[in-house]
Tab-separated table of C-alpha atoms in Angstrom:
chain	number	residue	atom	x	y	z
A	21	UNK	CA	232.732	150.338	48.552
A	22	UNK	CA	229.164	149.623	47.412
A	23	UNK	CA	227.416	150.426	50.667
A	24	UNK	CA	223.648	150.712	50.849
A	25	UNK	CA	221.940	152.115	53.905
A	26	UNK	CA	218.326	151.670	54.873
A	27	UNK	CA	216.361	153.633	57.418
A	28	UNK	CA	214.728	152.961	59.761
A	29	UNK	CA	215.979	149.525	60.763
A	30	UNK	CA	212.749	148.841	62.587
A	31	UNK	CA	209.442	150.606	63.005
A	32	UNK	CA	206.246	149.973	64.935
A	33	UNK	CA	203.134	151.818	63.862
A	34	UNK	CA	199.407	151.818	64.398
A	35	UNK	CA	197.024	150.382	61.865
A	36	UNK	CA	195.967	152.984	59.325
A	37	UNK	CA	199.138	155.049	59.422
A	38	UNK	CA	201.700	155.340	56.641
A	39	UNK	CA	205.339	154.429	56.987
A	40	UNK	CA	208.217	155.584	54.791
A	41	UNK	CA	211.400	153.546	54.384
A	42	UNK	CA	214.485	155.082	52.800
A	43	UNK	CA	217.164	153.292	50.819
A	44	UNK	CA	220.385	155.103	49.964
A	45	UNK	CA	223.446	154.110	47.975
A	46	UNK	CA	226.278	155.801	49.857
A	47	UNK	CA	229.254	155.495	47.545
A	48	UNK	CA	227.876	154.821	44.093
A	49	UNK	CA	225.096	155.930	41.821
A	50	UNK	CA	222.263	153.450	41.598
A	51	UNK	CA	220.491	153.467	38.271
A	52	UNK	CA	218.146	150.788	39.526
A	53	UNK	CA	216.870	149.963	42.984
A	54	UNK	CA	214.838	146.974	44.057
A	55	UNK	CA	212.466	146.439	46.945
A	56	UNK	CA	211.977	143.007	48.456
A	57	UNK	CA	209.792	141.591	51.163
A	58	UNK	CA	210.555	138.566	53.281
A	59	UNK	CA	207.971	136.547	55.176
A	60	UNK	CA	209.155	134.305	58.013
A	61	UNK	CA	211.150	131.303	56.804
A	62	UNK	CA	210.678	132.303	53.167
A	63	UNK	CA	212.935	133.723	50.508
A	64	UNK	CA	213.250	137.344	49.495
A	65	UNK	CA	210.338	138.192	47.208
A	66	UNK	CA	210.769	141.011	44.720
A	67	UNK	CA	208.071	143.644	45.121
A	68	UNK	CA	209.130	146.250	42.599
A	69	UNK	CA	211.944	147.622	40.507
A	70	UNK	CA	212.563	151.335	40.308
A	71	UNK	CA	214.709	153.259	37.881
A	72	UNK	CA	215.772	156.793	38.657
A	73	UNK	CA	213.354	159.320	37.271
A	74	UNK	CA	210.718	156.862	36.098
A	75	UNK	CA	207.780	154.990	37.562
A	76	UNK	CA	208.423	151.781	39.426
A	77	UNK	CA	207.548	148.433	37.908
A	78	UNK	CA	205.583	146.292	40.342
A	79	UNK	CA	205.530	142.518	40.461
A	80	UNK	CA	202.277	140.684	40.029
A	81	UNK	CA	200.167	140.781	43.157
A	82	UNK	CA	201.857	143.845	44.657
A	83	UNK	CA	199.470	146.785	45.055
A	84	UNK	CA	201.099	149.917	43.709
A	85	UNK	CA	198.704	152.168	45.620
A	86	UNK	CA	199.579	150.402	48.850
A	87	UNK	CA	203.350	150.390	48.330
A	88	UNK	CA	204.401	153.722	46.861
A	89	UNK	CA	207.915	153.814	45.480
A	90	UNK	CA	209.828	156.927	44.585
A	91	UNK	CA	213.310	156.949	43.063
A	92	UNK	CA	213.949	160.661	42.931
A	93	UNK	CA	217.722	160.597	42.618
A	94	UNK	CA	220.542	158.238	41.740
A	95	UNK	CA	221.221	157.627	45.421
A	96	UNK	CA	217.798	157.510	47.036
A	97	UNK	CA	214.665	155.409	46.733
A	98	UNK	CA	211.778	155.402	49.176
A	99	UNK	CA	209.066	152.873	49.874
A	100	UNK	CA	205.920	154.175	51.570
A	101	UNK	CA	203.518	151.633	53.013
A	102	UNK	CA	200.238	153.509	52.963
A	103	UNK	CA	197.420	152.871	55.430
A	104	UNK	CA	199.370	150.020	56.945
A	105	UNK	CA	197.541	147.018	58.372
A	106	UNK	CA	198.806	144.129	60.493
A	107	UNK	CA	199.147	141.925	57.403
A	108	UNK	CA	201.744	144.398	56.082
A	109	UNK	CA	204.003	143.508	58.998
A	110	UNK	CA	207.096	142.032	57.435
A	111	UNK	CA	210.774	142.505	56.723
A	112	UNK	CA	211.439	144.907	53.856
A	113	UNK	CA	214.851	145.148	52.231
A	114	UNK	CA	216.184	147.185	49.349
A	115	UNK	CA	219.040	146.684	46.951
A	116	UNK	CA	220.788	148.904	44.462
A	117	UNK	CA	222.551	148.264	41.197
A	118	UNK	CA	224.977	150.615	39.524
A	119	UNK	CA	224.325	149.432	35.993
A	120	UNK	CA	227.957	148.621	35.339
A	121	UNK	CA	229.973	145.464	35.734
A	122	UNK	CA	228.394	142.146	36.584
A	123	UNK	CA	225.004	143.402	37.666
A	124	UNK	CA	225.709	142.867	41.332
A	125	UNK	CA	222.985	144.070	43.608
A	126	UNK	CA	224.094	145.602	46.883
A	127	UNK	CA	221.701	145.306	49.763
A	128	UNK	CA	220.687	147.467	52.655
A	129	UNK	CA	220.287	145.888	56.098
A	130	UNK	CA	216.502	145.811	55.915
A	131	UNK	CA	213.588	147.257	57.883
A	132	UNK	CA	211.387	145.284	60.241
A	133	UNK	CA	207.857	146.728	60.107
A	134	UNK	CA	205.329	145.833	62.782
A	135	UNK	CA	201.799	147.172	62.416
A	136	UNK	CA	199.684	147.000	65.550
B	10	UNK	CA	207.287	131.553	38.425
B	11	UNK	CA	210.965	130.644	38.538
B	12	UNK	CA	211.921	127.833	40.871
B	13	UNK	CA	215.143	128.324	42.798
B	14	UNK	CA	215.792	125.785	45.509
B	15	UNK	CA	218.517	125.475	48.082
B	16	UNK	CA	219.472	122.503	50.181
B	17	UNK	CA	219.859	121.781	52.938
B	18	UNK	CA	217.659	124.335	54.674
B	19	UNK	CA	219.991	124.359	57.673
B	20	UNK	CA	223.276	122.806	58.615
B	21	UNK	CA	225.318	122.504	61.782
B	22	UNK	CA	229.003	121.651	61.482
B	23	UNK	CA	231.963	121.576	63.811
B	24	UNK	CA	234.733	124.131	63.513
B	25	UNK	CA	237.298	122.878	61.032
B	26	UNK	CA	234.844	120.789	59.013
B	27	UNK	CA	234.407	121.452	55.335
B	28	UNK	CA	230.885	121.757	54.035
B	29	UNK	CA	228.931	122.384	50.884
B	30	UNK	CA	225.417	123.249	49.856
B	31	UNK	CA	223.415	123.269	46.671
B	32	UNK	CA	221.408	125.728	44.652
B	33	UNK	CA	219.239	124.484	41.794
B	34	UNK	CA	217.752	126.819	39.228
B	35	UNK	CA	216.137	126.757	35.774
B	36	UNK	CA	218.533	125.536	33.095
B	37	UNK	CA	217.006	127.730	30.398
B	38	UNK	CA	217.277	131.476	29.811
B	39	UNK	CA	220.307	131.690	32.086
B	40	UNK	CA	222.186	134.941	32.563
B	41	UNK	CA	223.855	134.740	35.974
B	42	UNK	CA	223.799	133.005	39.329
B	43	UNK	CA	224.516	135.067	42.435
B	44	UNK	CA	225.650	133.893	45.864
B	45	UNK	CA	225.178	136.017	48.965
B	46	UNK	CA	226.158	135.581	52.575
B	47	UNK	CA	223.740	137.080	55.114
B	48	UNK	CA	224.656	137.467	58.743
B	49	UNK	CA	221.980	138.351	61.263
B	50	UNK	CA	221.287	142.094	61.530
B	51	UNK	CA	223.601	142.880	58.625
B	52	UNK	CA	223.187	143.455	54.902
B	53	UNK	CA	223.465	140.466	52.577
B	54	UNK	CA	227.006	140.466	51.238
B	55	UNK	CA	227.664	139.572	47.616
B	56	UNK	CA	230.034	136.598	47.376
B	57	UNK	CA	230.039	135.608	43.723
B	58	UNK	CA	228.370	136.399	40.437
B	59	UNK	CA	228.761	133.439	38.099
B	60	UNK	CA	227.968	133.599	34.434
B	61	UNK	CA	229.837	130.858	32.569
B	62	UNK	CA	229.049	127.156	32.575
B	63	UNK	CA	231.842	125.295	34.337
B	64	UNK	CA	233.010	128.432	36.097
B	65	UNK	CA	234.619	128.119	39.481
B	66	UNK	CA	235.154	131.092	41.754
B	67	UNK	CA	237.039	131.363	45.014
B	68	UNK	CA	237.182	133.856	47.836
B	69	UNK	CA	239.416	132.769	50.687
B	70	UNK	CA	238.037	129.494	52.042
B	71	UNK	CA	234.801	129.803	50.077
B	72	UNK	CA	234.436	128.586	46.523
B	73	UNK	CA	231.554	127.983	44.129
B	74	UNK	CA	230.984	126.008	40.964
B	75	UNK	CA	228.384	126.415	38.261
B	76	UNK	CA	226.630	123.991	35.909
B	77	UNK	CA	224.177	125.901	33.753
B	78	UNK	CA	223.268	122.915	31.554
B	79	UNK	CA	221.833	120.969	34.463
B	80	UNK	CA	220.899	123.998	36.540
B	81	UNK	CA	222.884	123.755	39.749
B	82	UNK	CA	225.617	125.494	41.675
B	83	UNK	CA	227.575	124.318	44.697
B	84	UNK	CA	229.039	126.487	47.404
B	85	UNK	CA	231.939	125.021	49.367
B	86	UNK	CA	233.454	126.208	52.612
B	87	UNK	CA	236.779	124.689	53.561
B	88	UNK	CA	237.723	124.468	57.235
B	89	UNK	CA	234.580	126.180	58.568
B	90	UNK	CA	235.022	128.778	61.280
B	91	UNK	CA	232.396	130.155	63.707
B	92	UNK	CA	232.473	133.451	61.796
B	93	UNK	CA	231.210	131.586	58.730
B	94	UNK	CA	227.884	131.137	60.509
B	95	UNK	CA	225.316	132.878	58.337
B	96	UNK	CA	222.548	132.243	55.854
B	97	UNK	CA	223.840	131.639	52.347
B	98	UNK	CA	221.487	132.723	49.584
B	99	UNK	CA	221.626	131.997	45.909
B	100	UNK	CA	219.739	134.006	43.311
B	101	UNK	CA	219.015	133.234	39.674
B	102	UNK	CA	219.093	135.990	37.094
B	103	UNK	CA	217.436	135.169	33.764
B	104	UNK	CA	218.485	136.709	30.498
B	105	UNK	CA	215.017	138.030	29.794
B	106	UNK	CA	214.684	140.115	32.947
B	107	UNK	CA	217.539	141.582	34.904
B	108	UNK	CA	216.001	140.697	38.239
B	109	UNK	CA	216.919	138.153	40.867
B	110	UNK	CA	214.848	135.238	42.075
B	111	UNK	CA	216.148	134.024	45.410
B	112	UNK	CA	216.216	130.624	47.013
B	113	UNK	CA	215.195	130.422	50.650
B	114	UNK	CA	218.753	130.004	51.806
B	115	UNK	CA	220.901	127.565	53.734
B	116	UNK	CA	221.442	128.529	57.359
B	117	UNK	CA	224.914	127.452	58.432
B	118	UNK	CA	225.933	127.230	62.065
B	119	UNK	CA	229.563	126.458	62.839
B	120	UNK	CA	230.028	125.169	66.362
B	121	UNK	CA	233.303	125.974	68.162
């Protein structure tokens, strides 16, 4: 149980385009989803926390107009990188929490974004 | 900014060796310490969620201990196997914010 999917697994886009990444909890309802970014040889950095039906909470330094997060249902959250630039190239990974038990977060496999 | 550090950064061991690595985290405002195992091209897999000082958890050949007073946790792997090769991440969860701050991981390679 507790499977989280993420799509796409990799994407290459041109500078100036927008890219949408989907995160789905497949076998549980996720009251909260998290979006992380990982730079090479660094740890996972939390970008934002989203609760179903409400606006996402962004971490300091993360532009909310650049990284649009929507958590429209208890099983789906999306991250849209708007007007992507080469510096947005990174590894993005989501996690989901059911809100019960020990607060485990279950992760998707991540998305490698390359902006040309 | 919360400081979560893992050591060593990478580790190579021979099959059959036992190994351990360290996660250090803030000793105040503690809620939980999480351990994950992350194989290449897969999702990070939750290993343990530890909440009590002195707690010890075990899953097969992998075990972990927790010292919240001094702010460290050890992860042990007994009789390492090549399939144990992965990056092991720890993450600190404070009581004031139910979010995780990750260390940069220990990359374990088990040589056959």
